[in-house]
mmCIF file of C-alpha atoms in Angstrom:
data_model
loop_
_atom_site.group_PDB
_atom_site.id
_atom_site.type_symbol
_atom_site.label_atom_id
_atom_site.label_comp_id
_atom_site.label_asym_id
_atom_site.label_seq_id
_atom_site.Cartn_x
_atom_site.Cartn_y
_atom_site.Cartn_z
ATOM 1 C CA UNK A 758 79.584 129.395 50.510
ATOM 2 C CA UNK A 759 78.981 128.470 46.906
ATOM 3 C CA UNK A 760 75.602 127.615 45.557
ATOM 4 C CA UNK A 761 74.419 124.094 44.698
ATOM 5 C CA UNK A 762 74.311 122.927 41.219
ATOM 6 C CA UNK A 763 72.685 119.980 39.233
ATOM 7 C CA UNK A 764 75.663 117.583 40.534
ATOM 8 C CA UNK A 765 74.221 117.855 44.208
ATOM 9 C CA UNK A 766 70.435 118.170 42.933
ATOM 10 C CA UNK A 767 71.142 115.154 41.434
ATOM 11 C CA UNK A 768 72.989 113.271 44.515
ATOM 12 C CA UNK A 769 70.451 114.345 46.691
ATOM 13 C CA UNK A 770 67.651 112.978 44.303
ATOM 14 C CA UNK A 771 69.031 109.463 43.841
ATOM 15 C CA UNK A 772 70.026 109.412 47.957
ATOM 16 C CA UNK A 773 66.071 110.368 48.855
ATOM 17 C CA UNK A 774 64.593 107.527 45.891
ATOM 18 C CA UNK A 775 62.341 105.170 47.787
ATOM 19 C CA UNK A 776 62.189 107.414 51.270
ATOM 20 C CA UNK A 777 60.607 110.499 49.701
ATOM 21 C CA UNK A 778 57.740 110.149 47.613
ATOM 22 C CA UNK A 779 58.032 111.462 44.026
ATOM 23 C CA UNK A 780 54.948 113.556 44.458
ATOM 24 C CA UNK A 781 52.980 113.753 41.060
ATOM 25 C CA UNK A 782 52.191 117.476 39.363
ATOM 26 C CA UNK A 783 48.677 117.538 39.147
ATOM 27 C CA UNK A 784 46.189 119.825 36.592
ATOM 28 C CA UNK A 785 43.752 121.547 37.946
ATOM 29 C CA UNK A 786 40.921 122.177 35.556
ATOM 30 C CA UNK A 787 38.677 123.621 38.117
ATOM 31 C CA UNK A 788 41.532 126.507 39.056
ATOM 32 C CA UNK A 789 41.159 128.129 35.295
ATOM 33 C CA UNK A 790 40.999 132.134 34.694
ATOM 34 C CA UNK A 791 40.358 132.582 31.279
ATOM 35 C CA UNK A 792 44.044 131.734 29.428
ATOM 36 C CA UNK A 793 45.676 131.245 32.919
ATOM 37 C CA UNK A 794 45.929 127.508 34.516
ATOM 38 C CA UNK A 795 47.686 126.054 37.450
ATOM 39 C CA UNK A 796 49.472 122.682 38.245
ATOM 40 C CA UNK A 797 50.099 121.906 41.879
ATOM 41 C CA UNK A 798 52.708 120.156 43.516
ATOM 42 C CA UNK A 799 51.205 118.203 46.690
ATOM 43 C CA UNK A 800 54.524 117.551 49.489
ATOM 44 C CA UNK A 801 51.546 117.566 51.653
ATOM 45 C CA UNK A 802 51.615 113.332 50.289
ATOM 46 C CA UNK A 803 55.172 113.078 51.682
ATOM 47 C CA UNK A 804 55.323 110.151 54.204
ATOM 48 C CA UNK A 805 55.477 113.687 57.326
ATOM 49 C CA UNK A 806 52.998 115.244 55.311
ATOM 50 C CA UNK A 807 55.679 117.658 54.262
ATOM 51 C CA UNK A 808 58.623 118.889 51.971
ATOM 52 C CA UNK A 809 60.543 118.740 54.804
ATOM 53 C CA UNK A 810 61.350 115.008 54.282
ATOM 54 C CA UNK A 811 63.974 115.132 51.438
ATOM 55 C CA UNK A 812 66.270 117.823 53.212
ATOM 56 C CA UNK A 813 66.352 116.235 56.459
ATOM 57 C CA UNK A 814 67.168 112.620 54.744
ATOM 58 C CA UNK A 815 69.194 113.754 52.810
ATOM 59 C CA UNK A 816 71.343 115.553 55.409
ATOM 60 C CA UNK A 817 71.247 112.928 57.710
ATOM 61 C CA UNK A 818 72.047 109.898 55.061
ATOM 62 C CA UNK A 819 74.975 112.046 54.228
ATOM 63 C CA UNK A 820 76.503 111.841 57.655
ATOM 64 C CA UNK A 821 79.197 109.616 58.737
ATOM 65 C CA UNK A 822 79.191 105.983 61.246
ATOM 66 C CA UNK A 823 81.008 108.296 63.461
ATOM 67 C CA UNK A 824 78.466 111.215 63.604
ATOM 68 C CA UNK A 825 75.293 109.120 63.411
ATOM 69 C CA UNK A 826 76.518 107.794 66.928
ATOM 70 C CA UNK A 827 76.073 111.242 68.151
ATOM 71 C CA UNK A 828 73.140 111.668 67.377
ATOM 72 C CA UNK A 829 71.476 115.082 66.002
ATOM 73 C CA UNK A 830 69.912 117.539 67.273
ATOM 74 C CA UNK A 831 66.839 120.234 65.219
ATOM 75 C CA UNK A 832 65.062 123.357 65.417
ATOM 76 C CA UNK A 833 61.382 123.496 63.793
ATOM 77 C CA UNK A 834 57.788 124.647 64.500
ATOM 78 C CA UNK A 835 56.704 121.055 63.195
ATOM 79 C CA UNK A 836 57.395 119.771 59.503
ATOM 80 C CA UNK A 837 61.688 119.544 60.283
ATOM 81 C CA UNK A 838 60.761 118.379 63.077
ATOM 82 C CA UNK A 839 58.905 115.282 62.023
ATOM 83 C CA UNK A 840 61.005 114.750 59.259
ATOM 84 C CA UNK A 841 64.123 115.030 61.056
ATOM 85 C CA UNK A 842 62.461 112.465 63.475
ATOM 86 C CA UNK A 843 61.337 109.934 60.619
ATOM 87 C CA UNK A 844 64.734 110.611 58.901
ATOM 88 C CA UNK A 845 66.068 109.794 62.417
ATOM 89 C CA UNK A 846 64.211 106.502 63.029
ATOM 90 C CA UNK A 847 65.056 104.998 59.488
ATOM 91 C CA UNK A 848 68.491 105.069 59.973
ATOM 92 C CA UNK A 849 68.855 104.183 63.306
ATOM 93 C CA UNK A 850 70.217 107.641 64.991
ATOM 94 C CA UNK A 851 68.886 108.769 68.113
ATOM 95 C CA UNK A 852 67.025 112.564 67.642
ATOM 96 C CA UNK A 853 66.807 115.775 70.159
ATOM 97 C CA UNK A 854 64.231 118.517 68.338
ATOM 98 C CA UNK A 855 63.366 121.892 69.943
ATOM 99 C CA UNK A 856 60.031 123.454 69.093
ATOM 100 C CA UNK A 857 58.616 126.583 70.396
ATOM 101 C CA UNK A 858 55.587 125.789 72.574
ATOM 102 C CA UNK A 859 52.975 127.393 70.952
ATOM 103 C CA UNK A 860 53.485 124.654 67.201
ATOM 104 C CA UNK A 861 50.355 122.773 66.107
ATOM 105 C CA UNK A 862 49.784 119.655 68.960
ATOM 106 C CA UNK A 863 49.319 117.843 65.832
ATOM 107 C CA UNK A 864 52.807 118.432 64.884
ATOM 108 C CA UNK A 865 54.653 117.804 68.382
ATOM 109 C CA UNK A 866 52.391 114.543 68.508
ATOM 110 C CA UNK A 867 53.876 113.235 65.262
ATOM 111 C CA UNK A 868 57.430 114.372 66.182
ATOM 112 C CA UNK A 869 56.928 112.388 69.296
ATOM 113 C CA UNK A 870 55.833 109.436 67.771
ATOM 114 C CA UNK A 871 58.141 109.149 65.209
ATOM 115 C CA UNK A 872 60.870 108.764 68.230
ATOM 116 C CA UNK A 873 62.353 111.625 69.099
ATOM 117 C CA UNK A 874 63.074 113.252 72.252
ATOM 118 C CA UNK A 875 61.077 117.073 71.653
ATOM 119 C CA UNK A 876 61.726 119.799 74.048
ATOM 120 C CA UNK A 877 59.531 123.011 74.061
ATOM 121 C CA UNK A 878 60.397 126.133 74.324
ATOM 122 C CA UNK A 879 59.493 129.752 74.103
ATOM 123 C CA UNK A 880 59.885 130.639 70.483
ATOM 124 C CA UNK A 881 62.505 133.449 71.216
ATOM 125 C CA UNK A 882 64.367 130.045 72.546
ATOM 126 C CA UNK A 883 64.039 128.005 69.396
ATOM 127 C CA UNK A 884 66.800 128.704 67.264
ATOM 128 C CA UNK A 885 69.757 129.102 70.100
ATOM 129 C CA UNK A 886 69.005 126.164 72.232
ATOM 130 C CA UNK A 887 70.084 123.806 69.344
ATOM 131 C CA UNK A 888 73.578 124.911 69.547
ATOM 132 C CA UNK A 889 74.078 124.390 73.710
ATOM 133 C CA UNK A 890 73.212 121.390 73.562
ATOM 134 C CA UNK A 891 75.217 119.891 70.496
ATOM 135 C CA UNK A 892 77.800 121.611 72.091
ATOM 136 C CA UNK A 893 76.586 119.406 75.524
ATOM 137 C CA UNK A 894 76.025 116.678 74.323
ATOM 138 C CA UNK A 895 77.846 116.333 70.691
ATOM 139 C CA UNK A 896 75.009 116.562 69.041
ATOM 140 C CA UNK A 897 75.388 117.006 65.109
ATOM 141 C CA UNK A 898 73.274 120.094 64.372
ATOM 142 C CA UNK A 899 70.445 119.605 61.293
ATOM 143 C CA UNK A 900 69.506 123.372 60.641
ATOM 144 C CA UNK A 901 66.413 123.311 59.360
ATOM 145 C CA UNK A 902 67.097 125.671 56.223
ATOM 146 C CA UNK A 903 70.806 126.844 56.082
ATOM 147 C CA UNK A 904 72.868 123.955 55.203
ATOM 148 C CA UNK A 905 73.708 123.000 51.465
ATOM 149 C CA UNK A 906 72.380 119.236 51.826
ATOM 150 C CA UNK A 907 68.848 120.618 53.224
ATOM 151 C CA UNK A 908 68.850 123.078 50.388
ATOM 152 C CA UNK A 909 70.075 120.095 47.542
ATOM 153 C CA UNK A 910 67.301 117.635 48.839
ATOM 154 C CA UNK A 911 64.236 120.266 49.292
ATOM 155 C CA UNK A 912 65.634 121.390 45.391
ATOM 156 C CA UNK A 913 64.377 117.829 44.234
ATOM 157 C CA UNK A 914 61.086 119.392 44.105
ATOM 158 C CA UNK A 915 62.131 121.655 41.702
ATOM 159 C CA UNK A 916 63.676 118.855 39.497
ATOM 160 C CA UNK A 917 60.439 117.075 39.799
ATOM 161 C CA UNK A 918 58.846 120.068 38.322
ATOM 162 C CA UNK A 919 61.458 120.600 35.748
ATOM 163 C CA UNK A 920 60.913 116.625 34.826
ATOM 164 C CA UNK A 921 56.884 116.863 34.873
ATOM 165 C CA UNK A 922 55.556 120.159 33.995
ATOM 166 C CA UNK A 923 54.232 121.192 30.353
ATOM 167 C CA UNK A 924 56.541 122.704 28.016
ATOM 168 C CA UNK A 925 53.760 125.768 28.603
ATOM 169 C CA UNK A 926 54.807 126.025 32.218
ATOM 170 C CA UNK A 927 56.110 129.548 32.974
ATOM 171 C CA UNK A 928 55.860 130.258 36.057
ATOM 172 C CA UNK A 929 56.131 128.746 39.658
ATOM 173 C CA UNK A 930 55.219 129.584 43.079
ATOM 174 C CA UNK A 931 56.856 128.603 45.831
ATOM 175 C CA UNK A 932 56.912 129.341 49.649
ATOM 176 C CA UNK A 933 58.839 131.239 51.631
ATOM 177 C CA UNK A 934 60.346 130.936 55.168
ATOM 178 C CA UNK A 935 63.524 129.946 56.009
ATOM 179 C CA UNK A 936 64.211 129.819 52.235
ATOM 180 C CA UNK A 937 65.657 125.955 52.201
ATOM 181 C CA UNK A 938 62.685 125.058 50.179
ATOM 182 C CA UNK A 939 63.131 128.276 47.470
ATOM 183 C CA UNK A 940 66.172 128.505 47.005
ATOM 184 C CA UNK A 941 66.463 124.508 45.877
ATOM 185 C CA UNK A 942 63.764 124.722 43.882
ATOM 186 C CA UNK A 943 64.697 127.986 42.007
ATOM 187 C CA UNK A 944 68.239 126.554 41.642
ATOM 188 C CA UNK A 945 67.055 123.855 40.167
ATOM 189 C CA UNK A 946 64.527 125.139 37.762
ATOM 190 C CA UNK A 947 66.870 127.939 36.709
ATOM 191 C CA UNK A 948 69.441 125.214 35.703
ATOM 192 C CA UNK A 949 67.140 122.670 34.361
ATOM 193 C CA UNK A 950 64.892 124.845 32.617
ATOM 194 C CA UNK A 951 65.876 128.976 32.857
ATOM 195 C CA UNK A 952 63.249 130.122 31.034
ATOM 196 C CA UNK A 953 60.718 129.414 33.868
ATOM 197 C CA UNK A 954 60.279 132.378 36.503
ATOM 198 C CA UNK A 955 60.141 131.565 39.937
ATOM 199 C CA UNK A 956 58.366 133.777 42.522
ATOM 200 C CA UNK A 957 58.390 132.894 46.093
ATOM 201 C CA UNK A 958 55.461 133.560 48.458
ATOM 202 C CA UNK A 959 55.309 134.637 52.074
ATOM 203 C CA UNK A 960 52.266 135.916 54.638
ATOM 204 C CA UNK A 961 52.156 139.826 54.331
ATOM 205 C CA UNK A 962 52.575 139.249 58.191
ATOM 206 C CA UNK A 963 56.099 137.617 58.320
ATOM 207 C CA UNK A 964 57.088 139.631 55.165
ATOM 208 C CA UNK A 965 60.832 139.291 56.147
ATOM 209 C CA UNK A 966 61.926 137.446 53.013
ATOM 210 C CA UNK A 967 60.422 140.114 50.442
ATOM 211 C CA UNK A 968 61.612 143.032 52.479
ATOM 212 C CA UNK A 969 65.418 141.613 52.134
ATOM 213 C CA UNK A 970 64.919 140.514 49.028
ATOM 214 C CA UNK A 971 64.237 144.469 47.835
ATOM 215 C CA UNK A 972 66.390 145.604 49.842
ATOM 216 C CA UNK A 973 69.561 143.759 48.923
ATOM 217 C CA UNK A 974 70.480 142.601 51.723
ATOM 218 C CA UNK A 975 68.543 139.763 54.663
ATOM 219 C CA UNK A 976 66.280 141.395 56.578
ATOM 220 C CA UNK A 977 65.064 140.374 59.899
ATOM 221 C CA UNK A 978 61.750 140.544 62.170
ATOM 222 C CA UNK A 979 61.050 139.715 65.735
ATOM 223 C CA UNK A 980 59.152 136.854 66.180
ATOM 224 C CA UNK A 981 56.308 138.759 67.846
ATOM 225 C CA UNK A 982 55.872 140.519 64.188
ATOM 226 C CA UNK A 983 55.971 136.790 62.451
ATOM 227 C CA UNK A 984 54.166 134.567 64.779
ATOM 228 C CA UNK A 985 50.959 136.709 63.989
ATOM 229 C CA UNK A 986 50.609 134.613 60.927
ATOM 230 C CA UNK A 987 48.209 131.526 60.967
ATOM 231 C CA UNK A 988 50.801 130.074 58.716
ATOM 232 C CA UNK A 989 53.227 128.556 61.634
ATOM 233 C CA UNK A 990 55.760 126.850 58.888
ATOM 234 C CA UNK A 991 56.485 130.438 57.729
ATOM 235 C CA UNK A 992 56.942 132.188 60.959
ATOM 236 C CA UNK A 993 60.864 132.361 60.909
ATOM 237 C CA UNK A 994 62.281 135.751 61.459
ATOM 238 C CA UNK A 995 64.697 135.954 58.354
ATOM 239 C CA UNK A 996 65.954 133.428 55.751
ATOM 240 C CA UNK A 997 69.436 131.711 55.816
ATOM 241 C CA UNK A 998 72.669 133.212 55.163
ATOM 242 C CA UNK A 999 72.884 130.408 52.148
ATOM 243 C CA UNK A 1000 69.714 130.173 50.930
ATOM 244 C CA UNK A 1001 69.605 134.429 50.785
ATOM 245 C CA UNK A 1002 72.693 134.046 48.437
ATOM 246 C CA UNK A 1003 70.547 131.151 46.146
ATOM 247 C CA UNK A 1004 67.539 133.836 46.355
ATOM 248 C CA UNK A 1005 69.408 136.706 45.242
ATOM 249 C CA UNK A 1006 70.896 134.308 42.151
ATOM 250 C CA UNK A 1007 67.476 132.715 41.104
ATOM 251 C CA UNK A 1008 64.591 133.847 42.411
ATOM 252 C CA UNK A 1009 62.282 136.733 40.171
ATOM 253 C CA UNK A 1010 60.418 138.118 43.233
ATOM 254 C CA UNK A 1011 58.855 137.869 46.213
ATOM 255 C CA UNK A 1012 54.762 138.372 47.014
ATOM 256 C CA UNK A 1013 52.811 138.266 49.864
ATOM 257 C CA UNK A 1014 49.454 137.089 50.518
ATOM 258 C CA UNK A 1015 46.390 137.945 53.343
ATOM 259 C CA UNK A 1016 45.845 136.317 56.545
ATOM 260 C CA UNK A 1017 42.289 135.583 54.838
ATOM 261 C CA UNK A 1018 43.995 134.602 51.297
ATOM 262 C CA UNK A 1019 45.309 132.143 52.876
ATOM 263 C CA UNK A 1020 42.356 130.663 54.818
ATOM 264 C CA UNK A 1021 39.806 130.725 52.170
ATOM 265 C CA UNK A 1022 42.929 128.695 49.943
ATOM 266 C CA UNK A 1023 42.917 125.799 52.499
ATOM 267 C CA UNK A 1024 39.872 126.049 52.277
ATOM 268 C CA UNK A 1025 39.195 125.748 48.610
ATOM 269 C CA UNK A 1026 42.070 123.504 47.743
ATOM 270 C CA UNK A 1027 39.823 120.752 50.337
ATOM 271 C CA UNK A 1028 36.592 121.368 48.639
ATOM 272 C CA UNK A 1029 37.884 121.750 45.149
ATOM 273 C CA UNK A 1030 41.487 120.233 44.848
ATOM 274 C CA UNK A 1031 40.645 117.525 47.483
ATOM 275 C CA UNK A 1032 44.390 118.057 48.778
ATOM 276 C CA UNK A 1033 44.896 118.725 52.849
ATOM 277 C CA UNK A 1034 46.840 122.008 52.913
ATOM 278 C CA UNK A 1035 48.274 123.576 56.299
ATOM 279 C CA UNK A 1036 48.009 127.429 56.249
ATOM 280 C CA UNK A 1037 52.002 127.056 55.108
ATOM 281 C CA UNK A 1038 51.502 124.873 52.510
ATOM 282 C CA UNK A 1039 48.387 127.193 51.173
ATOM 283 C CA UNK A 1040 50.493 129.955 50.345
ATOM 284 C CA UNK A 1041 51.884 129.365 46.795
ATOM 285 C CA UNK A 1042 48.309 128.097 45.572
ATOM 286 C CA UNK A 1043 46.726 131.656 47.702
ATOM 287 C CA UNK A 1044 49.100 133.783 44.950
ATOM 288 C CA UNK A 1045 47.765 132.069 42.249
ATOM 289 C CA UNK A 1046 44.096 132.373 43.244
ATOM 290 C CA UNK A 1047 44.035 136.085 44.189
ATOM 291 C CA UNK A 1048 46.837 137.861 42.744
ATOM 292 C CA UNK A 1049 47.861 135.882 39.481
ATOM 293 C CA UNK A 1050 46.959 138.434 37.033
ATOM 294 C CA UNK A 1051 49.450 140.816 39.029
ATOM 295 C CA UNK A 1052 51.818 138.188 38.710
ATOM 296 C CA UNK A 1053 51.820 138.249 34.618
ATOM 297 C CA UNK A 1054 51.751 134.599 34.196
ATOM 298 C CA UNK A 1055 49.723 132.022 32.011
ATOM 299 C CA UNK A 1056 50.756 128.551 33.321
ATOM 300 C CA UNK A 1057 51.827 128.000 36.858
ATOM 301 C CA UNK A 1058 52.780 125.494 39.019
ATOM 302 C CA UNK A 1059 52.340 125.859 42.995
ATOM 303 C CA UNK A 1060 54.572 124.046 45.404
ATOM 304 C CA UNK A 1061 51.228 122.820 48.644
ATOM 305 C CA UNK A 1062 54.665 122.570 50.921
ATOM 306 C CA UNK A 1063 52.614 120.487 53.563
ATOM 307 C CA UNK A 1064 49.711 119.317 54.888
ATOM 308 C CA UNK A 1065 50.077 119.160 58.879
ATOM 309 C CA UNK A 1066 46.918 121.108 60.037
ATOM 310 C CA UNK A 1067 45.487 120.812 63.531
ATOM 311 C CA UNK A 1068 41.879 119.114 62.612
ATOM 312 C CA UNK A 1069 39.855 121.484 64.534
ATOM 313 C CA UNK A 1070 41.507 124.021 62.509
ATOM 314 C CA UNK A 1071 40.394 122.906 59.154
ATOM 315 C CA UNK A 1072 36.935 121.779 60.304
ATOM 316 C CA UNK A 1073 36.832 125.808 61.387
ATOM 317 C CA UNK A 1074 38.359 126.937 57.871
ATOM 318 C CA UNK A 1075 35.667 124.486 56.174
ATOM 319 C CA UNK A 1076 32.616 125.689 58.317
ATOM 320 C CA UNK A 1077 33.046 129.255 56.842
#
């Protein structure tokens, strides 16, 4: 499939106007090393408290009278979910999510009350049920990740970066998972503004991403190797078939970052930043924090994905 370019970055950006929120890129004085500063990007504001929102919308706005009446039908540990859900409920369409059973209650709870119908399964479940039953029922499928409209509306974040961000900016961190979100983003910041390196950012425990990424070609983990991660948006055993191709394209590299990098980040961006991260949503700002002199940078910009964390969690990350 061919790769997005400003004309769909651009449709999807004026479809999403008024149902995403045009998150702000803020400066963060208090993240300074020496001659190195950081700018974050908080999608944990987003009405789901995720990026999520401006794929799923903008997939589902895109559908016709005659598929809306189907209804649709997701796969997601939590943030697709609820946006497919809130996508779902705005425009009337009646919505069937899977999640493995082991996601964030906070995140099935949401899903649930935005109105759609969730069914749990095992996680080695997740990503086949989806298909049965649109084939059942006649269900349109929303992939979370690996669908050119998900891609074009999660790449408005990158536009929004390209729009805000210092003339100084040169580099940004994003994370990585099913690669929807990074491969948008670098497409759009490669064609809005190439000079600006983009360097996506995954657990070292569901490494998938960087291992294809080296290697050429997608690589792919079980789930029991990725669902050791705390970070349960990232846990996704390889990226898309279309988003790989984007990542191969526009993307610099790939890093990793500690189960405890991450922690003590959600844990820092709440006392410091005063921003809600999930352990997903942690990641970009974790690279920056303890491995941004490897990473050869002076100003960056960090994509906080989301903010969906179990309370109890972050009360435990706090008390530390």
């Amino acid at each position: 499939m061919a790769l997005i370019g400003l004309e769909e970055l651009r449709a999807a950006q004026q479809r999403i106007a008024g149902v995403a929120v045009r998150t702000p890129l803020l400066p963060c004085p208090w993240a300074v090393q020496g001659e190195r500063a950081l700018w974050l990007k908080p999608e944990s504001l987003q009405p789901t408290g995720a990026f999520k929102i401006r794929g799923a919308y903008n997939r589902l706005a895109a559908l016709s009278g005659a598929e809306r009446a189907r209804g649709v039908v997701a796969q997601s540990s939590g943030n697709h979910a609820q946006a497919v859900a809130y996508a779902a409920g705005l425009l009337g369409i009646k919505a069937v999510i899977v999640m493995p059973d082991v996601s964030p209650a906070v995140k099935v709870d949401n899903t649930r009350a935005f109105g759609a119908e969730v069914i749990l399964v095992g996680p080695g479940e997740r990503d086949t049920l989806p298909a049965e039953l649109a084939e059942r029922h006649g269900y349109v499928w929303v992939p979370p990740y690996d669908d050119p409209y998900i891609i074009a509306g999660q790449g408005t974040v990158g536009l929004e970066i390209a729009e805000d961000a210092p003339d100084e900016l040169d580099t940004v961190l994003v994370p990585v998972s099913g690669g929807g979100l990074i491969s948008g983003t670098a497409a759009a910041l490669k064609l809005a503004c190439p000079g600006v390196r983009v360097i996506g950012v995954e657990p070292e425990l569901a490494a998938d991403a960087q291992a294809g990424f080296r290697a050429g070609e997608r690589a792919v983990w079980s789930t029991e190797d990725t669902y050791r991660t705390i970070a349960d948006g990232l846990r996704t055993p390889s990226v898309g078939v279309l988003p790989f191709d984007h990542i191969q394209a526009y993307v610099d590299d790939i890093v990793t970052v500690s189960e405890q990098e991450i922690k003590d980040t959600v844990a820092l961006l709440a006392r410091r930043g005063r921003l809600v991260a999930e352990p997903s949503g942690a990641v970009a700002a974790a690279a920056y924090f303890h491995h941004a002199a490897e990473l050869e940078g002076r100003v960056f910009g960090a994509v906080v994905s989301g903010g969906n964390i179990d309370p109890s969690l972050l009360a435990e990350l706090l008390s530390v």
